[in-house]
Amino acid sequence: MEPTDERLIQSTLAGDDEAFAELVRRHKRKVFGIAARFARHDQELDDVCQEIFIRTYQNLAKFRAEAPFEHWLARIAVHCCYDLLRQTRREKDAVPLDGVEIGAEDNVAPARAREVLDMALSHLNAEERLVITLLELEERSIREIAGLTGWSEGNVKVRAHRARQKLKEILEASHER
C-alpha cells in the first residue's frame, strides 16, 4: 500500500529525502501542466518547476493539511509562475505587435493563433496575464483563482474584466495596423 501524501510529508520533515522525491514523482505532471501555461520555452519551464519544488520543500513544515496537498502545491506553483511573469516583464519590454495582421474573416491556423495570443498576452502586466491564463486557458473558476492567488473573488472578477478589456484593445490596435 502506497503511503499518503501526508505520510510522505511527515517522513520528509523527519529527514527522509526519498519521501520528498516520491512527492515530486507523484505531482510532477500536475506542476509541469500548470507551469507550461506560463513558461515561454523548455529551459524556462524546467527552471520554474525546479523553483516550485524548492519552495515546496522549504515550506513543507507550513503545510497544515486543511486542504489536499496537491491544492497547496498548486498554489505554490501559481505564485512561482506569477513571479516568473513579473520577472520576464521586467527583463524585456513586450513583444511588438507590428506586422501581425489578424482579422475576423481570416482562417488563422492554430499555430498562428497561438503566436498572436502569446504576443498579445506579452503586453499584459503579470497580474493581468496570470488571471487571463488561469481563467481562460486553464478554465479555472473565480473561486479557484481566488484560492490560488489569495485575492478575493471580487478582486479576481475586477482583474479579469480589466485584463479582458486590455487584451481586446491590444488585439484591436494590432488589427488596425
Coordinates of N, CA and C in Angstrom, one line a residue:
M1 N 0.8 -1.2 0.0 CA 0.0 0.0 0.0 C 0.9 1.2 0.0
E2 N 0.6 2.2 -0.9 CA 1.4 3.4 -1.0 C 1.1 4.3 0.2
P3 N 2.1 5.0 0.6 CA 1.9 6.0 1.7 C 1.1 7.2 1.2
T4 N 0.3 7.8 2.0 CA -0.4 9.0 1.7 C 0.6 10.2 1.5
D5 N 0.1 11.3 0.9 CA 1.0 12.5 0.8 C 1.3 13.0 2.2
E6 N 0.4 12.9 3.1 CA 0.6 13.4 4.5 C 1.7 12.6 5.1
R7 N 1.7 11.3 4.9 CA 2.7 10.4 5.5 C 4.1 10.7 4.9
L8 N 4.1 11.0 3.6 CA 5.4 11.3 2.9 C 5.9 12.7 3.4
I9 N 5.0 13.6 3.7 CA 5.4 14.9 4.2 C 6.0 14.7 5.6
Q10 N 5.4 13.9 6.4 CA 5.9 13.6 7.8 C 7.3 13.0 7.7
S11 N 7.5 12.1 6.8 CA 8.8 11.4 6.6 C 9.8 12.4 6.1
T12 N 9.4 13.2 5.2 CA 10.4 14.3 4.6 C 10.8 15.2 5.8
L13 N 9.9 15.6 6.6 CA 10.2 16.5 7.7 C 11.1 15.8 8.7
A14 N 11.0 14.5 8.8 CA 11.9 13.7 9.7 C 13.2 13.4 9.1
G15 N 13.5 13.9 7.8 CA 14.8 13.8 7.2 C 14.9 12.8 6.1
D16 N 13.8 12.2 5.7 CA 13.8 11.2 4.6 C 13.6 11.9 3.3
D17 N 14.8 12.1 2.6 CA 14.7 12.8 1.3 C 14.1 12.0 0.2
E18 N 14.1 10.7 0.3 CA 13.4 9.8 -0.6 C 11.9 10.0 -0.6
A19 N 11.4 10.3 0.6 CA 10.0 10.6 0.7 C 9.6 11.8 -0.1
F20 N 10.4 12.8 -0.1 CA 10.1 14.0 -0.9 C 10.3 13.7 -2.3
A21 N 11.2 12.9 -2.7 CA 11.4 12.5 -4.1 C 10.1 11.8 -4.6
E22 N 9.5 11.0 -3.7 CA 8.2 10.4 -4.1 C 7.1 11.4 -4.3
L23 N 7.1 12.4 -3.4 CA 6.1 13.5 -3.6 C 6.3 14.2 -5.0
V24 N 7.5 14.4 -5.3 CA 7.8 15.1 -6.6 C 7.4 14.2 -7.7
R25 N 7.7 12.9 -7.7 CA 7.2 12.0 -8.7 C 5.7 12.0 -8.9
R26 N 5.0 12.0 -7.8 CA 3.6 11.9 -7.8 C 2.9 13.2 -8.4
H27 N 3.5 14.3 -8.2 CA 2.9 15.6 -8.5 C 3.6 16.3 -9.6
K28 N 4.6 15.7 -10.2 CA 5.4 16.4 -11.3 C 4.6 16.8 -12.5
R29 N 3.7 15.9 -12.9 CA 2.9 16.1 -14.1 C 2.0 17.3 -13.9
K30 N 1.3 17.4 -12.7 CA 0.4 18.5 -12.4 C 1.2 19.8 -12.4
V31 N 2.4 19.8 -11.7 CA 3.2 21.0 -11.6 C 3.6 21.5 -13.0
F32 N 4.1 20.5 -13.8 CA 4.5 20.9 -15.2 C 3.4 21.4 -16.0
G33 N 2.2 20.8 -15.8 CA 1.0 21.3 -16.5 C 0.6 22.7 -16.2
I34 N 0.7 23.1 -15.0 CA 0.5 24.5 -14.6 C 1.5 25.4 -15.1
A35 N 2.8 25.0 -14.9 CA 3.9 25.9 -15.4 C 4.0 26.0 -16.9
A36 N 3.6 25.0 -17.6 CA 3.7 25.1 -19.1 C 2.8 26.2 -19.7
R37 N 1.8 26.6 -19.0 CA 0.9 27.7 -19.4 C 1.7 29.1 -19.3
F38 N 2.7 29.1 -18.5 CA 3.4 30.4 -18.3 C 4.8 30.5 -18.9
A39 N 5.5 29.4 -19.0 CA 6.8 29.4 -19.5 C 6.9 29.6 -21.0
R40 N 7.9 30.3 -21.5 CA 8.0 30.5 -22.9 C 8.8 29.5 -23.7
H41 N 9.6 28.7 -23.0 CA 10.4 27.7 -23.6 C 10.8 26.6 -22.6
D42 N 11.4 25.5 -23.1 CA 11.6 24.4 -22.2 C 12.5 24.7 -21.0
Q43 N 13.6 25.4 -21.3 CA 14.5 25.8 -20.2 C 13.8 26.6 -19.1
E44 N 13.0 27.5 -19.5 CA 12.3 28.3 -18.5 C 11.3 27.4 -17.8
L45 N 10.6 26.5 -18.5 CA 9.7 25.5 -17.8 C 10.4 24.7 -16.8
D46 N 11.6 24.2 -17.1 CA 12.4 23.4 -16.2 C 12.8 24.2 -15.0
D47 N 13.2 25.4 -15.2 CA 13.6 26.3 -14.1 C 12.5 26.6 -13.2
V48 N 11.3 27.0 -13.7 CA 10.2 27.4 -12.8 C 9.7 26.1 -12.1
C49 N 9.7 25.0 -12.7 CA 9.3 23.7 -12.0 C 10.3 23.4 -10.9
Q50 N 11.5 23.6 -11.1 CA 12.5 23.4 -10.1 C 12.3 24.3 -8.9
E51 N 12.0 25.6 -9.3 CA 11.8 26.6 -8.2 C 10.5 26.2 -7.4
I52 N 9.5 25.7 -8.1 CA 8.3 25.3 -7.4 C 8.6 24.2 -6.4
F53 N 9.4 23.2 -6.8 CA 9.6 22.2 -5.8 C 10.6 22.6 -4.7
I54 N 11.5 23.5 -5.0 CA 12.4 24.1 -4.0 C 11.6 24.8 -2.9
R55 N 10.7 25.6 -3.4 CA 9.8 26.4 -2.4 C 8.9 25.4 -1.7
T56 N 8.4 24.4 -2.3 CA 7.6 23.4 -1.6 C 8.4 22.8 -0.5
Y57 N 9.6 22.3 -0.8 CA 10.5 21.7 0.2 C 10.7 22.6 1.3
Q58 N 11.1 23.9 1.0 CA 11.4 24.9 2.0 C 10.2 25.2 2.9
N59 N 9.0 25.1 2.4 CA 7.8 25.5 3.2 C 7.0 24.3 3.6
L60 N 7.5 23.1 3.5 CA 6.8 21.9 3.8 C 6.2 21.9 5.3
A61 N 7.0 22.4 6.2 CA 6.6 22.5 7.6 C 5.4 23.3 7.8
K62 N 5.1 24.2 6.8 CA 3.9 25.1 6.9 C 2.6 24.5 6.4
F63 N 2.8 23.3 5.8 CA 1.6 22.6 5.2 C 0.7 22.2 6.4
R64 N -0.6 22.6 6.5 CA -1.4 22.3 7.6 C -2.5 21.2 7.3
A65 N -2.5 20.7 6.1 CA -3.4 19.6 5.7 C -4.9 20.0 5.9
E66 N -5.2 21.3 5.8 CA -6.5 21.8 5.8 C -7.2 21.5 4.4
A67 N -6.4 21.4 3.4 CA -6.8 21.0 2.1 C -5.9 20.0 1.6
P68 N -6.2 19.3 0.5 CA -5.3 18.3 0.0 C -3.9 18.9 -0.4
F69 N -2.9 18.1 -0.3 CA -1.5 18.6 -0.6 C -1.4 19.2 -2.0
E70 N -2.1 18.5 -3.0 CA -2.0 19.0 -4.3 C -2.6 20.4 -4.5
H71 N -3.5 20.8 -3.7 CA -4.1 22.1 -3.8 C -3.0 23.1 -3.3
W72 N -2.4 22.8 -2.2 CA -1.4 23.6 -1.6 C -0.2 23.8 -2.6
L73 N 0.2 22.7 -3.2 CA 1.3 22.7 -4.2 C 0.9 23.5 -5.4
A74 N -0.4 23.4 -5.8 CA -0.8 24.2 -7.0 C -0.8 25.7 -6.6
R75 N -1.0 26.1 -5.4 CA -1.0 27.5 -5.0 C 0.5 28.0 -5.1
I76 N 1.4 27.1 -4.6 CA 2.8 27.5 -4.7 C 3.2 27.6 -6.2
A77 N 2.8 26.7 -7.0 CA 3.1 26.7 -8.5 C 2.6 28.0 -9.1
V78 N 1.4 28.4 -8.8 CA 0.8 29.7 -9.3 C 1.6 30.9 -8.9
H79 N 2.0 30.9 -7.6 CA 2.8 32.0 -7.1 C 4.2 32.1 -7.8
C80 N 4.8 30.9 -8.0 CA 6.1 30.9 -8.7 C 5.9 31.4 -10.2
C81 N 4.9 30.9 -10.8 CA 4.6 31.4 -12.2 C 4.3 32.9 -12.3
Y82 N 3.6 33.4 -11.3 CA 3.4 34.8 -11.2 C 4.7 35.6 -11.0
D83 N 5.6 35.1 -10.2 CA 6.9 35.7 -10.1 C 7.7 35.6 -11.4
L84 N 7.5 34.5 -12.1 CA 8.2 34.4 -13.4 C 7.7 35.4 -14.4
L85 N 6.3 35.6 -14.4 CA 5.8 36.6 -15.3 C 6.2 38.0 -14.9
R86 N 6.3 38.4 -13.7 CA 6.8 39.7 -13.3 C 8.3 39.8 -13.6
Q87 N 9.1 38.8 -13.5 CA 10.5 38.9 -13.8 C 10.7 39.0 -15.3
T88 N 10.0 38.3 -16.1 CA 10.2 38.4 -17.5 C 9.7 39.7 -18.1
R89 N 8.7 40.2 -17.4 CA 8.2 41.5 -17.8 C 9.2 42.6 -17.6
R90 N 9.9 42.5 -16.4 CA 10.9 43.5 -16.1 C 12.1 43.3 -17.0
E91 N 12.5 42.1 -17.4 CA 13.7 41.9 -18.2 C 13.6 42.4 -19.6
K92 N 12.4 42.3 -20.2 CA 12.3 42.8 -21.5 C 10.9 43.4 -21.7
D93 N 10.8 44.4 -22.6 CA 9.6 45.0 -22.9 C 8.7 44.1 -23.7
A94 N 7.5 44.4 -23.8 CA 6.5 43.5 -24.5 C 7.0 43.3 -26.0
V95 N 6.7 42.2 -26.5 CA 7.0 41.9 -27.9 C 6.1 42.8 -28.8
P96 N 6.6 43.6 -29.7 CA 5.8 44.5 -30.5 C 4.8 43.6 -31.4
L97 N 3.7 44.2 -31.6 CA 2.7 43.5 -32.5 C 2.8 44.0 -33.9
D98 N 3.8 44.8 -34.3 CA 3.9 45.3 -35.6 C 4.0 44.1 -36.6
G99 N 3.3 44.3 -37.6 CA 3.4 43.2 -38.7 C 2.4 42.1 -38.4
V100 N 1.8 42.0 -37.3 CA 0.8 41.0 -37.0 C -0.6 41.4 -37.5
E101 N -1.0 40.7 -38.5 CA -2.3 41.1 -39.0 C -3.3 40.0 -38.7
I102 N -4.4 40.4 -38.0 CA -5.4 39.4 -37.7 C -6.8 40.0 -38.1
G103 N -7.7 39.2 -38.5 CA -9.0 39.7 -38.9 C -10.0 38.6 -38.6
A104 N -11.2 39.1 -38.4 CA -12.3 38.1 -38.1 C -12.6 37.2 -39.3
E105 N -12.3 37.6 -40.5 CA -12.6 36.8 -41.6 C -11.5 35.8 -42.0
D106 N -10.3 36.0 -41.3 CA -9.2 35.1 -41.6 C -9.4 33.8 -41.0
N107 N -8.9 32.8 -41.8 CA -8.8 31.4 -41.2 C -7.4 31.2 -40.7
V108 N -7.3 31.6 -39.4 CA -5.9 31.5 -38.8 C -5.6 30.1 -38.3
A109 N -4.5 29.6 -38.7 CA -4.1 28.3 -38.3 C -3.9 28.3 -36.8
P110 N -4.1 27.2 -36.1 CA -3.9 27.1 -34.7 C -2.5 27.6 -34.2
A111 N -1.5 27.3 -34.9 CA -0.1 27.8 -34.5 C 0.0 29.3 -34.6
R112 N -0.6 29.8 -35.7 CA -0.6 31.3 -35.9 C -1.5 32.0 -34.8
A113 N -2.6 31.4 -34.5 CA -3.5 31.9 -33.5 C -2.7 32.0 -32.1
R114 N -2.0 30.9 -31.8 CA -1.2 30.8 -30.5 C -0.2 31.9 -30.5
E115 N 0.5 32.1 -31.7 CA 1.5 33.2 -31.8 C 0.9 34.5 -31.5
V116 N -0.2 34.8 -32.1 CA -0.9 36.1 -31.9 C -1.3 36.3 -30.4
L117 N -1.9 35.2 -29.9 CA -2.3 35.2 -28.5 C -1.0 35.5 -27.6
D118 N 0.1 34.8 -27.8 CA 1.3 35.0 -27.0 C 1.8 36.4 -27.1
M119 N 1.8 37.0 -28.3 CA 2.2 38.4 -28.4 C 1.3 39.3 -27.7
A120 N 0.0 39.1 -27.8 CA -1.0 40.0 -27.1 C -0.8 39.8 -25.6
L121 N -0.7 38.6 -25.1 CA -0.5 38.4 -23.7 C 0.8 39.0 -23.2
S122 N 1.8 39.1 -24.0 CA 3.1 39.7 -23.6 C 2.9 41.2 -23.3
H123 N 1.8 41.8 -23.8 CA 1.6 43.2 -23.5 C 0.8 43.4 -22.2
L124 N 0.4 42.4 -21.6 CA -0.3 42.5 -20.3 C 0.7 42.5 -19.1
N125 N 0.3 43.1 -18.0 CA 1.2 43.0 -16.9 C 1.1 41.6 -16.2
A126 N 1.9 41.3 -15.3 CA 1.9 40.0 -14.7 C 0.6 39.6 -14.1
E127 N -0.1 40.5 -13.4 CA -1.4 40.1 -12.8 C -2.4 39.9 -13.8
E128 N -2.4 40.7 -14.9 CA -3.4 40.5 -15.9 C -3.2 39.2 -16.7
R129 N -2.0 38.9 -17.0 CA -1.7 37.7 -17.7 C -2.0 36.4 -16.8
L130 N -1.7 36.5 -15.5 CA -2.0 35.4 -14.6 C -3.5 35.1 -14.6
V131 N -4.3 36.2 -14.4 CA -5.7 35.9 -14.3 C -6.3 35.4 -15.6
I132 N -5.9 36.0 -16.7 CA -6.4 35.5 -18.0 C -6.0 34.1 -18.3
T133 N -4.7 33.7 -17.9 CA -4.2 32.4 -18.2 C -5.0 31.4 -17.3
L134 N -5.2 31.7 -16.0 CA -6.0 30.8 -15.2 C -7.4 30.7 -15.5
L135 N -8.0 31.8 -15.9 CA -9.5 31.8 -16.2 C -9.8 31.3 -17.6
E136 N -9.1 31.7 -18.6 CA -9.4 31.4 -19.9 C -8.7 30.2 -20.5
L137 N -7.4 30.1 -20.2 CA -6.6 28.9 -20.8 C -6.7 27.7 -19.9
E138 N -6.7 27.9 -18.6 CA -6.8 26.7 -17.7 C -8.3 26.4 -17.3
E139 N -9.2 27.3 -17.6 CA -10.6 27.2 -17.3 C -10.9 27.0 -15.9
R140 N -10.2 27.7 -15.0 CA -10.4 27.6 -13.6 C -11.6 28.6 -13.2
S141 N -12.2 28.3 -12.1 CA -13.3 29.1 -11.7 C -12.8 30.4 -10.9
I142 N -13.6 31.4 -10.7 CA -13.3 32.5 -10.0 C -12.8 32.1 -8.6
R143 N -13.6 31.2 -8.0 CA -13.3 30.7 -6.6 C -11.9 30.1 -6.6
E144 N -11.6 29.2 -7.6 CA -10.3 28.5 -7.6 C -9.2 29.5 -7.7
I145 N -9.4 30.5 -8.6 CA -8.3 31.5 -8.8 C -8.1 32.3 -7.5
A146 N -9.2 32.7 -6.8 CA -9.1 33.4 -5.5 C -8.3 32.5 -4.5
G147 N -8.6 31.2 -4.5 CA -7.8 30.3 -3.6 C -6.4 30.2 -4.0
L148 N -6.1 30.2 -5.2 CA -4.7 30.0 -5.7 C -3.9 31.3 -5.5
T149 N -4.5 32.4 -5.7 CA -3.7 33.7 -5.7 C -3.8 34.4 -4.3
G150 N -4.8 34.1 -3.5 CA -5.0 34.8 -2.3 C -5.8 36.1 -2.5
W151 N -6.3 36.4 -3.7 CA -7.1 37.6 -3.9 C -8.6 37.2 -3.6
S152 N -9.4 38.2 -3.3 CA -10.8 38.0 -3.1 C -11.5 37.6 -4.4
E153 N -12.6 37.0 -4.3 CA -13.3 36.7 -5.6 C -13.7 37.9 -6.3
G154 N -14.1 39.0 -5.6 CA -14.4 40.3 -6.3 C -13.2 40.8 -7.0
N155 N -12.1 40.7 -6.3 CA -10.8 41.2 -6.9 C -10.5 40.5 -8.2
V156 N -10.7 39.1 -8.1 CA -10.4 38.3 -9.3 C -11.3 38.8 -10.5
K157 N -12.6 39.0 -10.2 CA -13.5 39.4 -11.2 C -13.1 40.8 -11.8
V158 N -12.7 41.7 -11.0 CA -12.3 43.0 -11.5 C -11.1 42.9 -12.3
R159 N -10.1 42.1 -11.8 CA -8.8 42.0 -12.6 C -9.1 41.3 -13.9
A160 N -10.0 40.3 -13.9 CA -10.3 39.6 -15.2 C -11.0 40.5 -16.2
H161 N -11.9 41.3 -15.7 CA -12.6 42.2 -16.6 C -11.6 43.2 -17.2
R162 N -10.7 43.8 -16.4 CA -9.7 44.8 -16.9 C -8.8 44.1 -17.8
A163 N -8.3 42.9 -17.5 CA -7.4 42.2 -18.4 C -8.0 41.9 -19.7
R164 N -9.3 41.5 -19.7 CA -10.0 41.2 -21.0 C -10.1 42.5 -21.8
Q165 N -10.5 43.6 -21.2 CA -10.6 44.8 -21.9 C -9.2 45.2 -22.5
K166 N -8.2 45.1 -21.7 CA -6.9 45.5 -22.3 C -6.5 44.6 -23.4
L167 N -6.7 43.3 -23.3 CA -6.4 42.3 -24.3 C -7.2 42.7 -25.6
K168 N -8.5 43.0 -25.4 CA -9.3 43.4 -26.6 C -8.7 44.6 -27.3
E169 N -8.3 45.6 -26.5 CA -7.7 46.8 -27.0 C -6.4 46.5 -27.8
I170 N -5.6 45.7 -27.2 CA -4.3 45.3 -27.9 C -4.6 44.6 -29.2
L171 N -5.6 43.7 -29.2 CA -5.9 43.0 -30.5 C -6.5 43.9 -31.5
E172 N -7.4 44.8 -31.1 CA -8.0 45.8 -32.0 C -6.9 46.7 -32.6
A173 N -6.0 47.1 -31.7 CA -4.9 48.0 -32.2 C -4.1 47.3 -33.2
S174 N -3.8 46.0 -33.0 CA -2.9 45.3 -33.9 C -3.6 45.1 -35.3
H175 N -5.0 45.0 -35.2 CA -5.8 44.7 -36.4 C -5.8 46.0 -37.3
E176 N -5.7 47.2 -36.6 CA -5.8 48.4 -37.3 C -4.5 48.8 -38.0
R177 N -3.4 48.1 -37.7 CA -2.1 48.4 -38.3 C -2.0 47.9 -39.7

